[in-house]
CSV table of C-alpha atoms in Angstrom, one decimal:
chain,number,residue,atom,x,y,z
A,1,UNK,CA,96.9,103.1,89.4
A,2,UNK,CA,94.1,103.9,86.9
A,3,UNK,CA,94.9,102.5,83.5
A,4,UNK,CA,95.4,104.9,80.6
A,5,UNK,CA,94.2,103.8,77.2
A,6,UNK,CA,96.7,102.1,75.1
A,7,UNK,CA,98.3,104.5,72.7
A,8,UNK,CA,96.7,104.5,69.3
A,9,UNK,CA,99.1,105.0,66.4
A,10,UNK,CA,98.9,108.7,65.5
A,11,UNK,CA,100.3,110.5,62.4
A,12,UNK,CA,103.6,112.2,62.9
A,13,UNK,CA,103.7,115.4,64.9
A,14,UNK,CA,103.1,118.2,62.5
A,15,UNK,CA,103.9,121.9,62.4
A,16,UNK,CA,101.2,124.5,62.0
A,17,UNK,CA,101.1,126.5,58.8
A,18,UNK,CA,102.6,129.5,60.6
A,19,UNK,CA,105.6,127.4,61.8
A,20,UNK,CA,109.0,128.5,60.6
A,21,UNK,CA,112.6,127.4,61.0
A,22,UNK,CA,113.3,130.3,63.3
A,23,UNK,CA,110.1,129.7,65.2
A,24,UNK,CA,111.1,126.0,65.9
A,25,UNK,CA,114.5,127.1,66.9
A,26,UNK,CA,116.3,125.1,64.2
A,27,UNK,CA,120.0,125.5,64.8
A,28,UNK,CA,121.3,123.5,61.8
A,29,UNK,CA,122.2,125.9,59.1
A,30,UNK,CA,121.6,123.2,56.4
A,31,UNK,CA,118.0,122.7,57.6
A,32,UNK,CA,117.5,126.4,57.6
A,33,UNK,CA,118.8,126.7,54.1
A,34,UNK,CA,116.5,124.0,52.8
A,35,UNK,CA,113.6,125.6,54.6
A,36,UNK,CA,114.3,129.0,53.0
A,37,UNK,CA,114.4,127.5,49.6
A,38,UNK,CA,111.1,125.6,50.0
A,39,UNK,CA,109.3,128.5,51.6
A,40,UNK,CA,110.3,131.1,49.0
A,41,UNK,CA,111.0,129.4,45.7
A,42,UNK,CA,108.1,128.5,43.4
A,43,UNK,CA,107.5,124.8,43.4
A,44,UNK,CA,108.4,124.4,39.7
A,45,UNK,CA,111.9,125.8,40.4
A,46,UNK,CA,112.6,124.0,43.7
A,47,UNK,CA,114.5,121.0,42.4
A,48,UNK,CA,116.8,123.1,40.2
A,49,UNK,CA,117.6,125.5,43.1
A,50,UNK,CA,118.2,122.5,45.4
A,51,UNK,CA,120.5,120.9,43.0
A,52,UNK,CA,122.6,124.2,42.8
A,53,UNK,CA,122.7,124.9,46.5
A,54,UNK,CA,125.6,122.5,47.1
A,55,UNK,CA,124.2,121.0,50.3
A,56,UNK,CA,123.9,117.3,50.6
A,57,UNK,CA,120.9,116.2,52.7
A,58,UNK,CA,121.0,113.7,55.5
A,59,UNK,CA,118.0,111.6,56.6
A,60,UNK,CA,117.6,113.6,59.8
A,61,UNK,CA,117.6,116.8,57.8
A,62,UNK,CA,114.8,115.5,55.7
A,63,UNK,CA,112.6,114.7,58.7
A,64,UNK,CA,113.1,118.1,60.3
A,65,UNK,CA,112.5,120.0,57.0
A,66,UNK,CA,109.3,118.1,56.3
A,67,UNK,CA,107.9,118.9,59.7
A,68,UNK,CA,108.2,122.5,58.8
A,69,UNK,CA,106.6,122.2,55.4
A,70,UNK,CA,102.9,121.6,56.1
A,71,UNK,CA,102.1,125.0,54.6
A,72,UNK,CA,103.7,124.3,51.3
A,73,UNK,CA,103.1,120.7,50.3
A,74,UNK,CA,104.0,121.0,46.6
A,75,UNK,CA,107.5,122.2,47.6
A,76,UNK,CA,107.7,119.4,50.2
A,77,UNK,CA,107.1,116.8,47.5
A,78,UNK,CA,109.8,118.3,45.3
A,79,UNK,CA,112.2,118.2,48.2
A,80,UNK,CA,111.3,114.7,49.1
A,81,UNK,CA,111.9,113.4,45.6
A,82,UNK,CA,115.2,115.4,45.2
A,83,UNK,CA,116.6,114.2,48.6
A,84,UNK,CA,115.6,110.6,47.7
A,85,UNK,CA,118.0,110.6,44.9
A,86,UNK,CA,121.0,110.6,47.3
A,87,UNK,CA,119.6,108.8,50.3
A,88,UNK,CA,117.1,106.2,51.5
A,89,UNK,CA,114.2,107.9,53.3
A,90,UNK,CA,113.4,106.7,56.8
A,91,UNK,CA,110.0,105.3,57.6
A,92,UNK,CA,109.3,108.4,59.6
A,93,UNK,CA,110.0,110.6,56.7
A,94,UNK,CA,107.7,108.6,54.5
A,95,UNK,CA,104.9,108.9,57.1
A,96,UNK,CA,105.5,112.7,57.3
A,97,UNK,CA,105.1,112.9,53.5
A,98,UNK,CA,101.8,111.0,53.7
A,99,UNK,CA,100.6,113.2,56.5
A,100,UNK,CA,101.5,116.5,54.7
A,101,UNK,CA,99.6,115.4,51.6
A,102,UNK,CA,96.6,114.2,53.6
A,103,UNK,CA,96.4,117.2,55.8
A,104,UNK,CA,96.4,119.4,52.6
A,105,UNK,CA,93.7,117.2,51.1
A,106,UNK,CA,95.9,116.0,48.3
A,107,UNK,CA,94.6,112.5,48.5
A,108,UNK,CA,95.6,111.2,45.1
A,109,UNK,CA,99.3,112.1,45.7
A,110,UNK,CA,98.9,110.7,49.2
A,111,UNK,CA,97.9,107.3,47.8
A,112,UNK,CA,100.8,107.4,45.3
A,113,UNK,CA,103.1,107.8,48.4
A,114,UNK,CA,101.4,104.9,50.2
A,115,UNK,CA,101.9,102.7,47.1
A,116,UNK,CA,105.5,103.7,47.0
A,117,UNK,CA,105.8,102.9,50.7
A,118,UNK,CA,104.5,99.4,50.1
A,119,UNK,CA,107.2,98.9,47.5
A,120,UNK,CA,109.8,100.2,50.0
A,121,UNK,CA,108.5,98.1,52.8
A,122,UNK,CA,107.9,101.2,54.8
A,123,UNK,CA,104.2,100.9,55.6
A,124,UNK,CA,102.9,100.7,59.1
A,125,UNK,CA,99.7,101.2,61.1
A,126,UNK,CA,100.8,104.8,61.7
A,127,UNK,CA,100.6,105.4,57.9
A,128,UNK,CA,97.0,104.5,57.8
A,129,UNK,CA,96.3,106.3,61.0
A,130,UNK,CA,97.4,109.4,59.2
A,131,UNK,CA,95.2,108.7,56.3
A,132,UNK,CA,92.2,108.0,58.6
A,133,UNK,CA,92.8,111.3,60.4
A,134,UNK,CA,93.1,113.3,57.2
A,135,UNK,CA,90.0,111.9,55.6
A,136,UNK,CA,88.0,112.4,58.8
A,137,UNK,CA,89.2,116.0,59.3
A,138,UNK,CA,88.0,116.7,55.7
A,139,UNK,CA,84.6,115.2,56.6
A,140,UNK,CA,85.2,112.2,54.3
A,141,UNK,CA,84.2,109.5,56.7
A,142,UNK,CA,83.2,107.1,53.9
A,143,UNK,CA,86.7,107.4,52.3
A,144,UNK,CA,88.3,106.8,55.7
A,145,UNK,CA,86.3,103.6,56.0
A,146,UNK,CA,87.2,102.5,52.5
A,147,UNK,CA,90.8,103.0,53.4
A,148,UNK,CA,90.3,100.6,56.3
A,149,UNK,CA,88.7,98.1,53.9
A,150,UNK,CA,91.7,98.0,51.5
A,151,UNK,CA,94.6,98.3,53.9
A,152,UNK,CA,94.9,94.5,54.2
A,153,UNK,CA,95.9,94.5,50.5
A,154,UNK,CA,98.9,96.6,51.6
A,155,UNK,CA,100.0,94.1,54.2
A,156,UNK,CA,98.4,95.7,57.2
A,157,UNK,CA,95.9,93.3,58.9
A,158,UNK,CA,92.6,94.3,60.3
A,159,UNK,CA,93.2,94.1,64.0
A,160,UNK,CA,91.8,95.9,67.0
A,161,UNK,CA,94.6,98.5,67.0
A,162,UNK,CA,93.6,99.6,63.5
A,163,UNK,CA,89.9,99.5,64.3
A,164,UNK,CA,90.6,101.7,67.4
A,165,UNK,CA,92.7,104.1,65.2
A,166,UNK,CA,89.9,104.7,62.8
A,167,UNK,CA,87.3,105.0,65.5
A,168,UNK,CA,89.4,107.5,67.3
A,169,UNK,CA,89.8,109.6,64.1
A,170,UNK,CA,86.0,109.5,63.5
A,171,UNK,CA,85.2,110.4,67.1
A,172,UNK,CA,87.5,113.4,67.1
A,173,UNK,CA,85.2,115.1,64.6
A,174,UNK,CA,82.1,116.8,65.9
A,175,UNK,CA,78.7,115.2,65.2
A,176,UNK,CA,80.1,112.0,63.6
A,177,UNK,CA,79.3,109.5,66.4
A,178,UNK,CA,76.6,107.8,64.3
A,179,UNK,CA,79.3,107.1,61.7
A,180,UNK,CA,81.6,105.7,64.4
A,181,UNK,CA,78.8,103.5,65.8
A,182,UNK,CA,77.9,102.2,62.3
A,183,UNK,CA,81.6,101.3,61.7
A,184,UNK,CA,81.8,99.6,65.1
A,185,UNK,CA,78.7,97.6,64.5
A,186,UNK,CA,80.0,96.5,61.1
A,187,UNK,CA,83.4,95.2,62.3
A,188,UNK,CA,82.9,94.0,65.8
A,189,UNK,CA,81.9,90.5,64.5
A,190,UNK,CA,85.2,90.0,62.8
A,191,UNK,CA,87.5,92.1,65.0
A,192,UNK,CA,86.9,91.6,68.7
A,193,UNK,CA,86.8,95.0,70.5
A,194,UNK,CA,88.9,95.6,73.5
A,195,UNK,CA,88.5,98.0,76.5
A,196,UNK,CA,90.1,100.8,74.5
A,197,UNK,CA,87.5,100.4,71.8
A,198,UNK,CA,84.7,101.0,74.3
A,199,UNK,CA,86.6,103.9,75.9
A,200,UNK,CA,86.9,105.6,72.5
A,201,UNK,CA,83.2,105.2,71.9
A,202,UNK,CA,82.2,106.3,75.4
A,203,UNK,CA,84.3,109.4,75.2
A,204,UNK,CA,82.6,110.2,71.9
A,205,UNK,CA,79.1,109.8,73.4
A,206,UNK,CA,80.3,111.9,76.3
A,207,UNK,CA,81.3,114.7,73.9
A,208,UNK,CA,77.9,114.5,72.1
A,209,UNK,CA,76.0,114.1,75.4
A,210,UNK,CA,74.1,111.0,74.2
A,211,UNK,CA,73.1,109.3,77.4
A,212,UNK,CA,71.1,106.5,75.8
A,213,UNK,CA,73.8,105.4,73.4
A,214,UNK,CA,76.4,105.7,76.2
A,215,UNK,CA,74.3,103.3,78.4
A,216,UNK,CA,74.0,100.8,75.5
A,217,UNK,CA,77.7,101.0,74.8
A,218,UNK,CA,78.6,100.6,78.5
A,219,UNK,CA,76.3,97.6,78.8
A,220,UNK,CA,78.0,95.9,75.8
A,221,UNK,CA,81.4,96.7,77.2
A,222,UNK,CA,80.6,94.9,80.5
A,223,UNK,CA,79.3,91.9,78.6
A,224,UNK,CA,82.3,91.7,76.2
A,225,UNK,CA,85.3,92.7,78.4
A,226,UNK,CA,83.9,92.5,81.9
A,227,UNK,CA,84.9,94.7,84.9
A,228,UNK,CA,88.5,95.8,85.3
A,229,UNK,CA,89.8,98.7,87.3
A,230,UNK,CA,92.3,99.4,84.5
A,231,UNK,CA,89.4,100.5,82.2
A,232,UNK,CA,89.0,103.7,84.2
A,233,UNK,CA,89.0,106.1,81.2
A,234,UNK,CA,85.8,104.3,79.9
A,235,UNK,CA,84.1,104.4,83.3
A,236,UNK,CA,84.9,108.1,83.7
A,237,UNK,CA,83.5,109.0,80.3
A,238,UNK,CA,80.3,107.0,81.0
A,239,UNK,CA,79.7,108.4,84.4
A,240,UNK,CA,80.4,112.0,83.4
A,241,UNK,CA,77.9,111.5,80.5
A,242,UNK,CA,75.3,110.6,83.0
A,243,UNK,CA,76.0,113.5,85.3
A,244,UNK,CA,76.1,116.0,82.5
A,245,UNK,CA,73.0,114.5,81.0
A,246,UNK,CA,70.9,115.3,84.1
A,247,UNK,CA,71.0,111.7,85.4
A,248,UNK,CA,73.2,112.0,88.5
A,249,UNK,CA,71.0,109.5,90.3
A,250,UNK,CA,71.9,106.9,87.7
A,251,UNK,CA,75.6,107.8,88.2
A,252,UNK,CA,75.2,107.2,91.9
A,253,UNK,CA,73.5,103.8,91.2
A,254,UNK,CA,76.4,102.8,88.9
A,255,UNK,CA,79.0,103.9,91.4
A,256,UNK,CA,77.4,101.6,94.0
A,257,UNK,CA,77.7,98.7,91.5
A,258,UNK,CA,81.3,99.7,90.6
A,259,UNK,CA,82.2,99.7,94.3
A,260,UNK,CA,81.2,96.0,94.5
A,261,UNK,CA,83.5,95.4,91.4
A,262,UNK,CA,86.4,97.3,92.9
A,263,UNK,CA,86.2,99.7,90.0
A,264,UNK,CA,85.5,103.0,91.6
A,265,UNK,CA,86.9,106.0,89.6
A,266,UNK,CA,89.5,108.4,90.8
A,267,UNK,CA,89.7,112.0,91.9
A,268,UNK,CA,89.5,113.2,88.3
A,269,UNK,CA,86.0,112.0,87.8
A,270,UNK,CA,84.8,113.1,91.2
A,271,UNK,CA,86.3,116.6,90.7
A,272,UNK,CA,84.7,117.0,87.2
A,273,UNK,CA,81.3,115.6,88.4
A,274,UNK,CA,81.2,117.8,91.5
A,275,UNK,CA,82.0,120.8,89.4
A,276,UNK,CA,79.1,120.1,87.1
A,277,UNK,CA,76.7,119.5,90.0
A,278,UNK,CA,77.9,122.6,91.8
A,279,UNK,CA,77.2,124.7,88.6
A,280,UNK,CA,73.7,123.2,88.5
A,281,UNK,CA,73.2,123.9,92.3
A,282,UNK,CA,72.4,120.2,92.9
A,283,UNK,CA,73.5,119.8,96.5
A,284,UNK,CA,71.6,116.5,97.0
A,285,UNK,CA,73.5,114.5,94.4
A,286,UNK,CA,76.7,116.4,95.0
A,287,UNK,CA,76.6,115.3,98.6
A,288,UNK,CA,75.9,111.7,97.6
A,289,UNK,CA,78.9,111.7,95.3
A,290,UNK,CA,81.0,113.4,98.0
A,291,UNK,CA,80.2,110.7,100.5
A,292,UNK,CA,81.1,107.9,98.0
A,293,UNK,CA,84.3,109.7,97.2
A,294,UNK,CA,85.6,110.2,100.8
A,295,UNK,CA,84.0,107.1,102.4
A,296,UNK,CA,84.0,104.4,99.8
A,297,UNK,CA,86.9,105.4,97.6
A,298,UNK,CA,89.1,106.8,100.4
A,299,UNK,CA,90.1,109.7,98.1
A,300,UNK,CA,91.5,112.9,99.6
A,301,UNK,CA,89.7,116.0,98.5
A,302,UNK,CA,91.6,119.3,97.9
A,303,UNK,CA,90.9,122.5,99.8
A,304,UNK,CA,89.3,124.0,96.7
A,305,UNK,CA,86.9,121.0,96.5
A,306,UNK,CA,86.0,121.3,100.2
A,307,UNK,CA,85.3,125.0,99.9
A,308,UNK,CA,83.2,124.5,96.8
A,309,UNK,CA,81.1,121.9,98.5
A,310,UNK,CA,80.7,124.0,101.6
A,311,UNK,CA,79.6,126.9,99.4
A,312,UNK,CA,77.0,124.7,97.6
A,313,UNK,CA,75.7,123.4,100.9
A,314,UNK,CA,75.4,126.8,102.4
A,315,UNK,CA,73.7,128.2,99.3
A,316,UNK,CA,71.1,125.6,99.8
A,317,UNK,CA,70.7,126.1,103.5
A,318,UNK,CA,72.2,122.7,104.5
A,319,UNK,CA,74.3,124.1,107.3
A,320,UNK,CA,74.4,120.8,109.2
A,321,UNK,CA,76.2,119.1,106.3
A,322,UNK,CA,78.5,122.2,106.0
A,323,UNK,CA,79.4,121.9,109.7
A,324,UNK,CA,80.2,118.2,109.3
A,325,UNK,CA,82.4,118.9,106.3
A,326,UNK,CA,84.2,121.7,108.2
A,327,UNK,CA,84.8,119.3,111.1
A,328,UNK,CA,86.0,116.5,108.8
A,329,UNK,CA,88.5,118.5,106.8
A,330,UNK,CA,91.4,118.0,109.2
A,331,UNK,CA,91.0,114.2,108.9
A,332,UNK,CA,91.6,114.6,105.1
A,333,UNK,CA,94.8,116.6,105.9
A,334,UNK,CA,93.0,119.7,104.6
A,335,UNK,CA,92.7,122.7,106.8
A,336,UNK,CA,90.0,125.4,106.5
A,337,UNK,CA,91.0,128.8,105.3
A,338,UNK,CA,89.3,132.2,105.7
A,339,UNK,CA,87.1,131.4,102.7
A,340,UNK,CA,85.8,128.3,104.4
A,341,UNK,CA,84.9,130.1,107.6
A,342,UNK,CA,83.5,133.2,105.8
A,343,UNK,CA,81.2,131.1,103.6
A,344,UNK,CA,79.6,129.5,106.7
A,345,UNK,CA,79.5,132.8,108.6
A,346,UNK,CA,77.8,134.4,105.6
A,347,UNK,CA,75.2,131.6,105.5
A,348,UNK,CA,74.5,132.0,109.2
A,349,UNK,CA,74.0,135.8,108.8
A,350,UNK,CA,71.8,135.5,105.8
A,351,UNK,CA,69.6,133.0,107.6
A,352,UNK,CA,69.5,135.2,110.7
A,353,UNK,CA,70.8,132.5,113.0
A,354,UNK,CA,72.1,135.0,115.5
A,355,UNK,CA,73.1,132.7,118.3
A,356,UNK,CA,75.0,130.4,116.0
A,357,UNK,CA,76.6,133.3,114.2
A,358,UNK,CA,77.8,134.8,117.5
A,359,UNK,CA,79.3,131.5,118.6
A,360,UNK,CA,80.9,130.9,115.1
A,361,UNK,CA,82.3,134.4,115.1
A,362,UNK,CA,84.0,133.6,118.4
A,363,UNK,CA,85.4,130.3,116.9
A,364,UNK,CA,86.7,132.2,113.9
A,365,UNK,CA,88.6,134.6,116.1
A,366,UNK,CA,90.0,131.8,118.2
A,367,UNK,CA,91.2,129.9,115.1
A,368,UNK,CA,92.6,133.2,113.7
A,369,UNK,CA,90.4,133.0,110.6
A,370,UNK,CA,89.4,136.6,110.0
A,371,UNK,CA,85.9,137.5,108.9
A,372,UNK,CA,85.7,139.7,105.9
A,373,UNK,CA,84.7,143.4,106.2
A,374,UNK,CA,81.6,142.6,104.1
A,375,UNK,CA,80.6,139.8,106.6
A,376,UNK,CA,81.3,142.0,109.5
A,377,UNK,CA,79.0,144.8,108.2
A,378,UNK,CA,76.3,142.2,107.5
A,379,UNK,CA,76.7,140.6,110.9
A,380,UNK,CA,76.4,144.0,112.7
A,381,UNK,CA,73.2,144.7,110.8
A,382,UNK,CA,71.8,141.2,111.5
A,383,UNK,CA,72.6,141.3,115.3
A,384,UNK,CA,70.8,144.6,115.7
A,385,UNK,CA,67.8,143.2,113.7
A,386,UNK,CA,67.8,140.2,116.1
A,387,UNK,CA,68.1,142.6,119.2
A,388,UNK,CA,71.6,141.5,120.1
A,389,UNK,CA,73.5,144.8,120.2
A,390,UNK,CA,76.3,143.4,122.4
A,391,UNK,CA,77.2,141.0,119.6
A,392,UNK,CA,77.2,143.8,117.1
A,393,UNK,CA,79.5,145.9,119.3
A,394,UNK,CA,81.8,142.8,119.7
A,395,UNK,CA,82.1,142.6,115.9
A,396,UNK,CA,82.7,146.4,115.7
A,397,UNK,CA,85.4,146.1,118.3
A,398,UNK,CA,87.0,143.3,116.4
A,399,UNK,CA,87.2,145.5,113.3
A,400,UNK,CA,88.7,148.4,115.1
A,401,UNK,CA,91.4,146.1,116.6
A,402,UNK,CA,92.1,144.4,113.3
A,403,UNK,CA,92.2,147.3,110.9
A,404,UNK,CA,94.0,150.6,111.2
A,405,UNK,CA,91.0,152.2,109.3
A,406,UNK,CA,87.9,150.1,110.1
A,407,UNK,CA,85.5,149.5,107.3
A,408,UNK,CA,83.1,152.4,106.6
A,409,UNK,CA,80.2,150.1,106.0
A,410,UNK,CA,80.6,148.5,109.4
A,411,UNK,CA,80.7,151.9,111.1
A,412,UNK,CA,77.5,153.1,109.3
A,413,UNK,CA,75.7,149.8,110.2
A,414,UNK,CA,76.6,150.2,113.9
A,415,UNK,CA,75.3,153.8,114.1
A,416,UNK,CA,72.1,152.8,112.3
A,417,UNK,CA,71.6,149.9,114.6
A,418,UNK,CA,71.8,152.1,117.7
A,419,UNK,CA,69.5,154.6,116.0
A,420,UNK,CA,66.8,151.8,115.5
A,421,UNK,CA,67.0,150.9,119.1
A,422,UNK,CA,66.8,154.5,120.2
A,423,UNK,CA,70.1,154.3,122.1
A,424,UNK,CA,71.3,157.8,121.1
A,425,UNK,CA,73.9,158.3,123.9
A,426,UNK,CA,75.8,155.2,122.6
A,427,UNK,CA,75.2,156.3,119.1
A,428,UNK,CA,76.8,159.7,119.8
A,429,UNK,CA,79.8,158.2,121.6
A,430,UNK,CA,80.5,155.8,118.8
A,431,UNK,CA,80.0,158.5,116.2
A,432,UNK,CA,82.7,160.6,118.0
A,433,UNK,CA,85.1,157.6,118.0
A,434,UNK,CA,84.5,157.1,114.3
A,435,UNK,CA,85.1,160.7,113.5
A,436,UNK,CA,88.3,160.6,115.5
A,437,UNK,CA,89.4,157.7,113.3
A,438,UNK,CA,88.5,159.6,110.2
A,439,UNK,CA,85.8,157.2,109.2
A,440,UNK,CA,83.4,158.6,106.6
A,441,UNK,CA,79.7,158.6,107.3
A,442,UNK,CA,77.2,158.2,104.5
A,443,UNK,CA,74.9,161.1,103.7
A,444,UNK,CA,71.9,158.8,104.1
A,445,UNK,CA,73.2,157.7,107.5
A,446,UNK,CA,73.7,161.3,108.7
A,447,UNK,CA,70.1,162.2,107.5
A,448,UNK,CA,68.7,159.3,109.6
A,449,UNK,CA,70.7,160.4,112.6
A,450,UNK,CA,69.2,163.9,112.2
A,451,UNK,CA,65.7,162.5,112.2
A,452,UNK,CA,66.4,160.4,115.4
A,453,UNK,CA,68.1,163.2,117.3
A,454,UNK,CA,65.5,165.9,116.4
A,455,UNK,CA,62.6,163.6,117.3
A,456,UNK,CA,64.2,163.0,120.7
A,457,UNK,CA,64.7,166.8,121.2
A,458,UNK,CA,68.5,166.4,121.1
A,459,UNK,CA,69.3,168.8,118.2
A,460,UNK,CA,72.5,169.9,120.0
A,461,UNK,CA,74.0,166.4,119.9
A,462,UNK,CA,73.2,166.2,116.2
A,463,UNK,CA,74.6,169.6,115.5
A,464,UNK,CA,77.9,168.7,117.3
A,465,UNK,CA,78.2,165.7,115.0
A,466,UNK,CA,77.6,167.9,111.9
A,467,UNK,CA,80.2,170.4,113.0
A,468,UNK,CA,82.8,167.6,113.4
A,469,UNK,CA,81.8,166.3,110.0
A,470,UNK,CA,82.5,169.7,108.4
A,471,UNK,CA,85.9,169.8,110.0
A,472,UNK,CA,87.0,166.6,108.1
C-alpha cells in the first residue's frame, strides 16, 4: 500500500466566521446559551452577563463554545477567562484559544496565551503549528520562522516534526516556496530531514510548477533518504511536476528508474498524468505512460481511462493503438461501452476508411454496441463518397430497425447519396418510405432532388414527392 505522509500537527479544527450554534447542530442548551451571550453582548459586558446567567461551565462546554467563536475573538477571550475561574482548561481548549487569536491576527494576546500555557504545562507542537499557520496565512513568514527559533525556550525541541510543520504552513501559501526553501536550507544541517520533509517541498514545487527546483529537491531526497515505496506522495508530486511542466519524457525516464527500485507510483499518479497529457493532446507520451501503467505496474485502468485514451489515439489518427487497447480491455476486466465503439467508428469515418468502417459497423451490431445517430449519418455520407452504397443502405436499414422514428439526418444523407450516384429510382423508393414514416426532409435536400429529377426529365416523380410533402 502506498504510504501517506505522517500527519503533521495541525491547529484545532476551526469554525468559519459564519458558523453558528444552530448551524453546527449544537444540542446542549448550555452551550447555546453561552454562544448567544458571546455573539450578541458587547465584549466589555460579557463577563458580567456570564456571571449573572447562572450556568456553570464544564470543560467540554468550553471547547465547543470556543470552536464557534472565531468570528468574535474578544468575547472568546472574556469567556475563556471567566470559565477558567471555575475549572481547569483542557490542553485542547488552550490550543483553541491560541488558534482563535492567531487566526484573527491578534498576535500579542496569542503570545500571552502561549506564555500562560507554558506555566500551565499545556504547550505542545500543535500549539506552535497553530502559530506557524496564523503567521503564514497573514503573510508574516519571517515572524513564523522567529517563532520556530524561540520555541525551544518554551520546552518544545527543534525536531523534524516541528520543521515539517513550519514547512507545511509556508508551502500552503501561494508564492512562498522560496521562503520554504531558504528555511529548509538553514535547518537541514541541524535537523535531519525525513521523507515527509521532501514530500512537503515537492508538493510545493508542484503547486508552483518549478521543474528545476523540483529536480534538485528530488535528487537531494534520493541521496538523504534513499528509495522507498512508502514515499509515494513525494514521487507523485515530483512526477506530476515534470508532466505538467512539459517534460513528460523526463517523467518516463524517471519511471523506468523507479521500476528498478520497486517504487512505481499508483493509479492516482497515472490518472492525473494521463489527464494532463490528454488535455495537451500528447498521444505519444500518454501511450508511453499507459504502457508502463498496465505492463510494468500491473494497475487496472478504469473504463473512463480507457475511453479517454482511445479518444486521444483516435484524434491523432493512431487507430492501430486504439484497436489494441480495445482488444486488451477485457483482460483488465473492463468492457467497452457504446462510447468506446462510437469513438473508433467516428475515427474510421473521418479518415474515410470505408472497408474497416463497414467491418467495424458489423462488429458493433454483433456486440450490441449501438452506433449513434450522428455516426450513422456520417457513415452513410462517407460510404456514398467512397462508392459503397450497399454499406450506406445497410446503415440506413439498421436505423429503421432500431428507432421507431429514424434520424432525419440519416434519411437526408441517404437521399443525397443516391442523387449523387444518379440512382433516381432508388431515391424515389426510399423517399416514399421516409414520407410514410413521417420523416422530415430538409428544404435544401428537396431543392437538390428537384435539380436531379428535372435534369433527368422526370419531373413527374419529383412532383409526386412534393405533393406528398405538402400532405404532411
